[in-house]
Short mmCIF file of C-alpha atoms in Angstrom, two decimals:
data_model
loop_
_atom_site.label_atom_id
_atom_site.label_comp_id
_atom_site.label_asym_id
_atom_site.label_seq_id
_atom_site.Cartn_x
_atom_site.Cartn_y
_atom_site.Cartn_z
CA MET K 15 -6.09 -27.84 18.01
CA ARG K 16 -6.07 -24.42 19.75
CA PRO K 17 -3.17 -22.66 21.47
CA THR K 18 -3.73 -22.45 25.24
CA ARG K 19 -4.39 -18.87 26.34
CA THR K 20 -4.71 -17.61 29.91
CA SER K 21 -7.02 -14.64 30.64
CA LEU K 22 -5.21 -11.73 32.13
CA LEU K 23 -8.20 -11.15 34.36
CA GLY K 24 -7.02 -13.89 36.61
CA THR K 25 -3.32 -12.80 36.72
CA LEU K 26 -3.86 -9.01 37.42
CA PRO K 27 -3.04 -9.28 41.15
CA PHE K 28 0.13 -11.12 40.40
CA VAL K 29 1.04 -8.48 37.62
CA ALA K 30 0.37 -5.56 39.94
CA LEU K 31 2.17 -6.88 42.93
CA ALA K 32 5.15 -7.99 40.88
CA LEU K 33 5.55 -4.55 39.32
CA THR K 34 4.66 -2.17 42.10
CA PRO K 35 8.29 -1.35 42.90
CA LEU K 36 8.68 0.03 39.33
CA GLY K 37 5.55 2.01 39.08
CA GLN K 38 3.86 2.82 42.45
CA SER K 39 2.63 6.37 42.29
CA ALA K 40 3.45 8.71 45.16
CA LEU K 41 0.48 10.56 46.60
CA ALA K 42 -0.13 13.83 44.92
CA ARG K 43 0.31 16.87 47.16
CA ASP K 44 -0.44 20.50 46.94
CA ALA K 45 1.95 22.43 44.68
CA VAL K 46 2.47 25.67 42.86
CA VAL K 47 4.18 25.52 39.41
CA HIS K 48 6.04 28.67 38.17
CA ALA K 49 5.84 28.73 34.45
CA GLY K 50 8.16 31.02 32.56
CA THR K 51 5.88 30.60 29.59
CA LEU K 52 2.47 28.74 29.65
CA PHE K 53 0.53 27.56 26.66
CA ASP K 54 -2.72 26.50 28.29
CA GLY K 55 -4.22 25.02 25.12
CA GLU K 56 -5.70 28.30 23.84
CA ALA K 57 -3.28 31.15 24.54
CA THR K 58 0.35 31.83 25.59
CA ARG K 59 1.14 33.75 28.76
CA SER K 60 4.36 34.57 30.54
CA ASN K 61 5.37 34.33 34.31
CA VAL K 62 2.29 32.35 35.43
CA SER K 63 1.66 30.27 38.54
CA ILE K 64 -0.35 27.06 38.26
CA VAL K 65 -1.97 26.23 41.70
CA ILE K 66 -2.48 22.54 42.34
CA ALA K 67 -4.39 20.78 45.09
CA ASP K 68 -3.98 17.02 45.08
CA ASP K 69 -4.60 15.86 41.52
CA ARG K 70 -6.46 18.93 40.11
CA ILE K 71 -5.58 22.47 39.00
CA VAL K 72 -7.45 25.02 41.28
CA ALA K 73 -6.12 28.30 39.85
CA VAL K 74 -3.87 29.75 37.16
CA GLU K 75 -2.58 33.15 38.21
CA ASP K 76 -0.38 35.87 36.81
CA GLY K 77 3.08 36.34 38.45
CA PHE K 78 4.91 33.82 40.69
CA VAL K 79 2.79 33.28 43.72
CA THR K 80 3.14 30.82 46.60
CA ARG K 81 0.63 29.11 48.93
CA GLU K 82 1.23 27.97 52.40
CA GLY K 83 2.29 24.46 52.71
CA ALA K 84 2.42 23.91 48.90
CA GLU K 85 5.68 22.81 47.16
CA VAL K 86 6.92 25.37 44.70
CA ILE K 87 8.05 23.73 41.39
CA ASP K 88 10.37 26.20 39.49
CA LEU K 89 9.83 26.03 35.75
CA SER K 90 10.33 29.73 35.35
CA GLY K 91 12.93 29.14 32.62
CA GLU K 92 10.76 26.71 30.71
CA THR K 93 7.71 26.46 28.47
CA VAL K 94 4.81 24.62 30.17
CA LEU K 95 2.08 22.94 28.26
CA PRO K 96 -0.84 20.55 28.90
CA GLY K 97 0.11 16.91 29.11
CA PHE K 98 -0.07 15.40 25.63
CA ILE K 99 -2.66 12.93 24.44
CA ASP K 100 -2.12 10.20 21.89
CA THR K 101 -5.46 9.20 20.45
CA HIS K 102 -4.15 6.28 18.42
CA ASP K 103 -1.79 4.26 20.67
CA HIS K 104 -1.25 0.46 20.92
CA VAL K 105 0.53 0.29 24.35
CA THR K 106 0.38 -3.56 24.42
CA MET K 107 2.24 -3.91 21.14
CA GLY K 108 5.90 -3.56 20.26
CA TYR K 109 8.00 -4.21 17.25
CA SER K 110 10.56 -6.96 17.97
CA GLY K 111 12.10 -7.31 14.62
CA LYS K 112 11.24 -10.89 14.59
CA ASN K 113 9.05 -12.94 12.21
CA PRO K 114 5.56 -11.68 13.16
CA VAL K 115 3.75 -15.06 12.18
CA ALA K 116 6.03 -17.09 14.42
CA GLU K 117 5.73 -14.57 17.31
CA ARG K 118 1.96 -14.69 17.24
CA ALA K 119 2.20 -18.44 17.73
CA GLN K 120 4.70 -18.28 20.52
CA LYS K 121 3.63 -15.26 22.64
CA THR K 122 1.16 -15.51 25.57
CA ASP K 123 -1.11 -12.98 27.10
CA ILE K 124 1.23 -12.85 30.12
CA ASP K 125 4.19 -12.08 27.87
CA THR K 126 2.20 -9.09 26.45
CA ALA K 127 0.88 -7.86 29.78
CA LEU K 128 4.47 -7.78 31.24
CA GLU K 129 5.84 -5.97 28.22
CA SER K 130 2.98 -3.54 28.36
CA VAL K 131 4.00 -2.22 31.73
CA ALA K 132 7.28 -0.90 30.42
CA TYR K 133 5.65 0.50 27.31
CA ALA K 134 3.08 2.35 29.38
CA ARG K 135 5.89 3.86 31.67
CA ALA K 136 7.86 4.93 28.70
CA THR K 137 4.93 6.65 27.06
CA LEU K 138 4.19 8.66 30.26
CA LEU K 139 7.84 9.64 30.52
CA GLY K 140 7.64 10.83 26.93
CA GLY K 141 5.03 13.43 27.97
CA PHE K 142 1.90 11.56 27.24
CA THR K 143 -0.31 11.81 30.26
CA SER K 144 -3.37 10.30 28.53
CA ILE K 145 -3.87 7.88 25.52
CA ARG K 146 -6.54 6.33 23.61
CA ASP K 147 -5.57 2.73 23.01
CA VAL K 148 -7.46 1.55 19.94
CA GLY K 149 -6.67 -2.20 19.59
CA GLY K 150 -5.39 -4.87 21.85
CA GLU K 151 -6.42 -7.89 23.91
CA THR K 152 -9.43 -6.63 25.80
CA SER K 153 -8.53 -8.20 29.10
CA ILE K 154 -4.94 -6.82 28.99
CA VAL K 155 -5.74 -3.19 28.16
CA VAL K 156 -8.75 -2.98 30.50
CA GLY K 157 -6.58 -4.59 33.27
CA LEU K 158 -3.68 -2.13 32.54
CA LYS K 159 -6.03 0.83 32.52
CA LYS K 160 -7.36 -0.25 36.00
CA ALA K 161 -3.86 -0.89 37.46
CA ILE K 162 -2.63 2.59 36.27
CA ALA K 163 -5.77 4.22 37.73
CA ALA K 164 -5.17 2.58 41.11
CA GLY K 165 -1.58 3.73 41.16
CA GLU K 166 -0.11 0.12 41.00
CA ILE K 167 1.69 0.86 37.68
CA LYS K 168 2.92 4.11 36.21
CA GLY K 169 1.43 5.00 32.96
CA PRO K 170 -0.80 7.34 31.07
CA ARG K 171 -4.54 7.82 31.82
CA MET K 172 -6.18 5.35 29.38
CA TRP K 173 -9.24 5.19 27.20
CA VAL K 174 -9.32 1.62 25.70
CA SER K 175 -11.21 -0.05 22.90
CA GLY K 176 -10.04 -3.61 23.44
CA TYR K 177 -10.34 -5.80 20.43
CA PRO K 178 -10.94 -4.02 17.17
CA LEU K 179 -14.01 -5.37 15.41
CA GLY K 180 -14.17 -6.28 11.79
CA PRO K 181 -15.50 -8.88 9.38
CA THR K 182 -14.26 -12.44 8.67
CA GLY K 183 -11.15 -12.09 6.53
CA GLY K 184 -10.89 -8.26 7.20
CA HIS K 185 -8.16 -6.22 8.95
CA GLY K 186 -8.11 -7.49 12.53
CA ASP K 187 -9.14 -11.08 11.86
CA PRO K 188 -6.20 -12.91 13.42
CA GLN K 189 -7.02 -15.93 11.39
CA ASN K 190 -5.78 -14.28 8.19
CA GLY K 191 -3.00 -16.20 6.55
CA MET K 192 -2.94 -18.87 9.32
CA SER K 193 -3.53 -22.56 8.94
CA PRO K 194 -7.28 -23.44 9.30
CA GLU K 195 -6.30 -26.22 11.57
CA LEU K 196 -5.27 -23.70 14.24
CA ASP K 197 -7.65 -21.30 16.04
CA PHE K 198 -6.10 -17.88 16.62
CA HIS K 199 -8.87 -16.63 18.82
CA SER K 200 -11.22 -14.83 16.45
CA GLU K 201 -14.34 -15.08 18.59
CA GLY K 202 -15.37 -11.81 20.23
CA ARG K 203 -13.61 -9.68 17.67
CA VAL K 204 -14.96 -10.88 14.25
CA ILE K 205 -18.40 -9.61 13.46
CA ASP K 206 -20.68 -10.66 10.49
CA GLY K 207 -23.98 -8.98 10.43
CA PRO K 208 -25.68 -6.25 12.52
CA ILE K 209 -27.12 -8.57 15.11
CA GLU K 210 -23.66 -9.99 15.98
CA ALA K 211 -22.26 -6.49 15.89
CA ARG K 212 -24.75 -5.14 18.46
CA LYS K 213 -24.20 -8.18 20.83
CA ILE K 214 -20.43 -7.93 20.80
CA VAL K 215 -20.39 -4.11 21.30
CA ARG K 216 -22.69 -4.62 24.33
CA GLY K 217 -20.42 -7.29 25.78
CA MET K 218 -17.39 -5.24 25.35
CA HIS K 219 -18.97 -2.26 27.04
CA ARG K 220 -19.81 -4.71 29.94
CA ASP K 221 -16.14 -5.86 30.04
CA GLY K 222 -14.91 -2.24 30.58
CA VAL K 223 -13.89 -0.63 27.37
CA ASN K 224 -14.30 3.15 26.82
CA LEU K 225 -14.83 3.12 23.03
CA ILE K 226 -15.19 0.81 20.15
CA LYS K 227 -12.70 0.36 17.26
CA ILE K 228 -13.89 -0.98 13.88
CA MET K 229 -12.14 -2.04 10.79
CA PRO K 230 -14.33 -1.03 7.79
CA SER K 231 -11.45 -1.11 5.29
CA GLY K 232 -8.57 -3.53 4.66
CA GLY K 233 -5.21 -2.68 6.33
CA VAL K 234 -1.43 -2.45 5.73
CA LEU K 235 0.03 -4.80 8.36
CA SER K 236 -2.58 -7.56 7.97
CA ILE K 237 -2.25 -10.51 5.69
CA GLY K 238 -3.86 -10.49 2.21
CA ASP K 239 -6.59 -7.77 2.60
CA ASP K 240 -6.67 -4.61 0.44
CA PRO K 241 -6.65 -1.14 2.09
CA ASN K 242 -8.82 0.12 -0.75
CA HIS K 243 -11.63 -2.11 -0.03
CA GLN K 244 -14.61 -1.46 2.21
CA THR K 245 -14.86 -4.80 4.11
CA MET K 246 -17.71 -4.00 6.49
CA THR K 247 -21.20 -3.53 5.17
CA ASP K 248 -23.04 -0.26 6.00
CA ASP K 249 -25.53 -2.00 8.19
CA GLU K 250 -22.74 -3.64 10.23
CA ILE K 251 -21.07 -0.11 10.68
CA LYS K 252 -24.41 1.49 11.54
CA ALA K 253 -25.20 -1.22 14.15
CA VAL K 254 -21.81 -0.79 15.92
CA VAL K 255 -22.19 3.13 15.85
CA ASP K 256 -25.88 3.20 17.07
CA THR K 257 -25.17 0.72 19.77
CA ALA K 258 -22.00 2.28 21.03
CA HIS K 259 -23.51 5.77 21.07
CA SER K 260 -26.58 4.45 23.00
CA LEU K 261 -24.16 3.32 25.57
CA GLY K 262 -22.30 6.64 25.72
CA ILE K 263 -19.09 5.47 24.05
CA LYS K 264 -17.51 6.64 20.80
CA VAL K 265 -16.33 4.82 17.68
CA ALA K 266 -13.01 4.93 15.88
CA ALA K 267 -12.87 3.59 12.37
CA HIS K 268 -9.78 2.32 10.82
CA ALA K 269 -10.31 3.37 7.08
CA HIS K 270 -7.70 3.75 4.32
CA GLY K 271 -9.87 3.65 1.25
CA LYS K 272 -12.08 6.40 0.00
CA THR K 273 -15.46 4.46 0.07
CA ALA K 274 -14.91 3.18 3.73
CA ILE K 275 -14.03 6.79 4.83
CA LEU K 276 -17.18 8.21 3.19
CA HIS K 277 -19.53 5.58 4.44
CA ALA K 278 -18.18 5.48 7.98
CA SER K 279 -18.25 9.22 8.32
CA GLU K 280 -21.82 9.46 7.01
CA LEU K 281 -22.78 6.65 9.29
CA GLY K 282 -21.70 8.67 12.41
CA VAL K 283 -18.16 7.34 13.53
CA ASP K 284 -16.47 9.78 15.69
CA SER K 285 -13.00 9.53 14.05
CA ILE K 286 -11.33 8.13 10.98
CA GLU K 287 -8.00 6.57 11.71
CA HIS K 288 -5.41 6.91 8.85
CA GLY K 289 -7.64 8.10 6.06
CA SER K 290 -4.86 7.42 3.65
CA PHE K 291 -6.84 7.54 0.30
CA GLY K 292 -9.02 10.42 1.14
CA ASP K 293 -9.63 13.30 -1.20
CA ALA K 294 -11.61 16.54 -1.50
CA GLU K 295 -14.90 14.55 -1.32
CA THR K 296 -13.94 12.84 1.94
CA ASP K 297 -12.71 16.10 3.38
CA LYS K 298 -16.03 17.70 2.70
CA ALA K 299 -18.04 14.88 4.22
CA MET K 300 -15.86 14.65 7.28
CA LYS K 301 -15.94 18.42 7.85
CA ALA K 302 -19.83 18.39 7.51
CA ASN K 303 -20.13 15.42 9.80
CA GLY K 304 -17.73 16.66 12.38
CA THR K 305 -15.66 13.53 12.00
CA TYR K 306 -12.05 13.77 13.30
CA LEU K 307 -9.04 12.56 11.20
CA VAL K 308 -6.36 10.84 13.18
CA PRO K 309 -3.57 10.74 10.52
CA THR K 310 -0.90 8.44 12.29
CA LEU K 311 2.19 9.70 10.21
CA LEU K 312 4.74 8.22 12.51
CA VAL K 313 3.67 4.72 11.85
CA ALA K 314 3.39 5.46 8.11
CA GLU K 315 7.09 6.77 8.14
CA THR K 316 8.33 3.92 10.25
CA VAL K 317 6.75 1.12 8.29
CA VAL K 318 8.16 2.46 5.03
CA GLN K 319 11.59 2.37 6.55
CA ILE K 320 11.06 -1.23 7.79
CA ALA K 321 9.63 -2.21 4.39
CA ARG K 322 12.67 -0.90 2.68
CA THR K 323 15.24 -2.32 4.99
CA HIS K 324 13.80 -5.33 6.78
CA PRO K 325 10.66 -6.57 4.91
CA GLU K 326 11.08 -10.02 6.46
CA THR K 327 10.12 -8.71 9.74
CA LEU K 328 6.53 -7.74 8.41
CA ASN K 329 3.57 -9.98 7.75
CA PRO K 330 3.46 -11.43 4.25
CA SER K 331 2.07 -8.81 1.79
CA ALA K 332 2.57 -6.00 4.28
CA ALA K 333 5.75 -4.54 2.94
CA ALA K 334 4.26 -3.98 -0.56
CA LYS K 335 1.21 -2.36 0.95
CA ALA K 336 3.36 -0.15 3.25
CA LEU K 337 5.35 1.10 0.25
CA GLU K 338 2.07 2.00 -1.52
CA VAL K 339 0.22 3.65 1.41
CA GLY K 340 3.09 5.19 3.41
CA PRO K 341 4.20 7.95 0.96
CA ILE K 342 0.73 9.41 0.42
CA VAL K 343 -0.22 10.03 4.10
CA MET K 344 1.60 13.29 4.48
CA SER K 345 -0.07 14.96 1.45
CA ASN K 346 -3.48 13.54 2.55
CA LEU K 347 -3.09 15.21 5.97
CA GLY K 348 -1.98 18.58 4.46
CA ARG K 349 -5.08 18.64 2.11
CA ALA K 350 -7.53 17.64 4.90
CA TYR K 351 -6.12 20.16 7.34
CA LYS K 352 -6.40 23.02 4.78
CA ALA K 353 -9.96 21.92 4.04
CA GLY K 354 -10.88 22.45 7.65
CA VAL K 355 -11.24 18.75 8.79
CA LYS K 356 -10.65 18.50 12.51
CA ILE K 357 -7.36 16.80 13.35
CA ALA K 358 -6.40 14.78 16.47
CA PHE K 359 -2.99 13.70 17.31
CA GLY K 360 -2.32 9.87 17.00
CA THR K 361 0.76 7.82 16.19
CA ASP K 362 -0.44 4.21 15.79
CA GLN K 363 2.47 3.49 18.04
CA SER K 364 3.49 -0.14 17.62
CA LEU K 365 6.48 -0.21 15.38
CA ALA K 366 8.39 2.80 16.68
CA PRO K 367 9.70 2.56 20.34
CA HIS K 368 7.19 3.53 22.95
CA GLY K 369 7.94 6.87 24.51
CA THR K 370 8.83 8.34 21.17
CA ASN K 371 5.26 9.32 20.29
CA ALA K 372 6.24 13.08 20.25
CA LYS K 373 8.04 12.49 16.84
CA GLU K 374 4.51 12.86 15.37
CA PHE K 375 4.62 16.63 16.07
CA ALA K 376 7.42 17.38 13.54
CA LEU K 377 5.73 15.24 10.97
CA LEU K 378 2.51 17.13 11.34
CA VAL K 379 4.24 20.45 10.90
CA ARG K 380 6.07 19.05 7.83
CA ALA K 381 2.65 18.12 6.39
CA GLY K 382 1.56 21.69 6.64
CA MET K 383 0.02 22.16 10.16
CA THR K 384 1.27 25.23 12.27
CA PRO K 385 3.11 24.35 15.41
CA ARG K 386 0.36 25.78 17.49
CA ASP K 387 -2.30 23.53 15.73
CA ALA K 388 -0.06 20.47 15.87
CA ILE K 389 0.08 21.06 19.77
CA ARG K 390 -3.64 21.63 19.96
CA ALA K 391 -4.07 18.38 18.06
CA ALA K 392 -2.40 16.64 20.99
CA THR K 393 -4.21 18.56 23.66
CA VAL K 394 -7.43 20.40 23.16
CA ASN K 395 -8.53 18.58 20.07
CA ALA K 396 -7.52 15.07 21.44
CA ALA K 397 -9.35 15.77 24.69
CA ASP K 398 -12.54 16.66 22.59
CA LEU K 399 -12.20 13.41 20.67
CA LEU K 400 -12.01 11.44 23.91
CA GLY K 401 -15.10 13.25 25.26
CA ALA K 402 -12.97 14.43 28.14
CA SER K 403 -12.61 18.11 27.55
CA ASP K 404 -13.83 18.82 31.05
CA VAL K 405 -10.75 17.03 32.66
CA VAL K 406 -7.78 16.86 30.27
CA GLY K 407 -6.30 18.72 27.28
CA SER K 408 -5.84 22.22 28.76
CA VAL K 409 -4.32 23.94 31.78
CA THR K 410 -7.58 25.02 33.34
CA PRO K 411 -9.01 25.07 36.86
CA GLY K 412 -10.92 21.80 37.49
CA HIS K 413 -8.69 19.78 35.08
CA TYR K 414 -6.22 17.22 36.14
CA ALA K 415 -2.91 18.57 36.86
CA ASP K 416 -1.25 17.03 33.69
CA LEU K 417 1.67 19.19 32.68
CA VAL K 418 4.78 18.90 30.45
CA ALA K 419 7.61 21.34 30.20
CA VAL K 420 10.55 21.89 27.80
CA LYS K 421 13.50 24.22 27.67
CA GLY K 422 13.12 26.64 24.72
CA ASP K 423 10.32 27.57 22.43
CA PRO K 424 8.45 24.63 20.90
CA PHE K 425 6.57 27.01 18.53
CA ALA K 426 9.86 27.87 16.98
CA ASP K 427 11.36 24.38 17.15
CA ILE K 428 8.58 21.72 17.35
CA ALA K 429 11.25 18.99 17.71
CA LEU K 430 11.89 20.14 21.33
CA LEU K 431 8.68 18.28 22.38
CA GLU K 432 10.50 15.03 21.51
CA ASN K 433 12.67 15.37 24.75
CA VAL K 434 10.39 16.85 27.44
CA ASP K 435 12.18 17.94 30.64
CA PHE K 436 9.26 17.73 32.98
CA VAL K 437 6.16 15.58 33.30
CA MET K 438 3.32 15.79 35.95
CA LYS K 439 0.36 13.53 35.85
CA GLY K 440 -2.50 14.26 38.24
CA GLY K 441 -0.22 16.38 40.39
CA ASP K 442 2.40 13.63 40.62
CA VAL K 443 5.78 14.59 39.28
CA VAL K 444 7.08 11.69 37.32
CA LYS K 445 9.86 13.33 35.42
CA ALA K 446 12.00 16.33 36.44
CA ASN K 447 15.16 17.86 35.04
CA GLY K 448 15.01 15.27 32.36
CA GLU K 449 15.13 12.35 34.81
CA ALA K 450 12.45 9.86 35.76
CA LYS K 451 11.38 10.11 39.33
#
């Protein structure tokens, strides 16, 4: 027998109409932002005006200027930065503190879709104007992306992978640990062999994803697999990468173990997610191949805390794996950063509350990154990983008017970014004076 599941594609009009009062975006209008201090992604300047027309930045000028008919937004006492980008988010997932196996059997796609609207709004209010969602029900994340883009729901600009792809029994196979008498909807996400891999990638591109996520190693929160093992074959990885790149979309690879990191990087993936058991050899390969590392320190810290205090709220075997993997990610990032591996900001937000993504900044700095490089990881570098450096990631004419501001100097106290005072997405002010609009 198989649990009944309803595709979100048929329910999106209902979801959008039901939630419009919560999230309907006002029309962007012409504005001039007076920034006391501006970090534009490259340099820091004082007393700058950011001139905005509709959803785009049209000029960045010295001094505090005005434009006829434009609203003046006074941030002359604050530090203004580009809107943040989380390149490893799961905006359709949340930690409930309940038994995860029971919840999987009881939760519907509609439940997930409704929860996701609140998660998306909280993420935006936390200063994250763009995200890369790297794992969720394809119909839900594609539908959410479309509803946000249409202004029906408030949330960050989204790049989405839909289902993560991996082999039978690997990280991402929802059947792991479940009764074989029940079907937990593995089709469309489990790939065995390069022919199947190519077909599914093409189908996902058709269904509206912006990138592909693969699972070439075991994971932490899945049941029974080993993070050290490479679970996808090289020909499967290559088939995904070649097919995705031929379609103009990128590939993110969840990889904890050294072998999976090395092989995925050599085979052309665009980013390694986690990279927990990396070493000097993987650093050298990733640097040579231009592969980004997305270290996801926040989820590592959070899952260790949960494993120590409430292991019963994790999947069987997950707590033991978390206690093994969690403590090493900080030193792994510090070594990779010093070796010159490109770093992009990502939280793996699914266990910590949505909207607290900025806690990753302090963890990056604790691991050895400078505050400036930690901020660039969430702006310039993240935009490069998205393939969207022409529209997001810096305060530059022609880019979307995505801005955040804080009171104080985040280069002296990176934790200030955990409580942004102001958020603008595409010229629309969604938070001002610390309050949601």
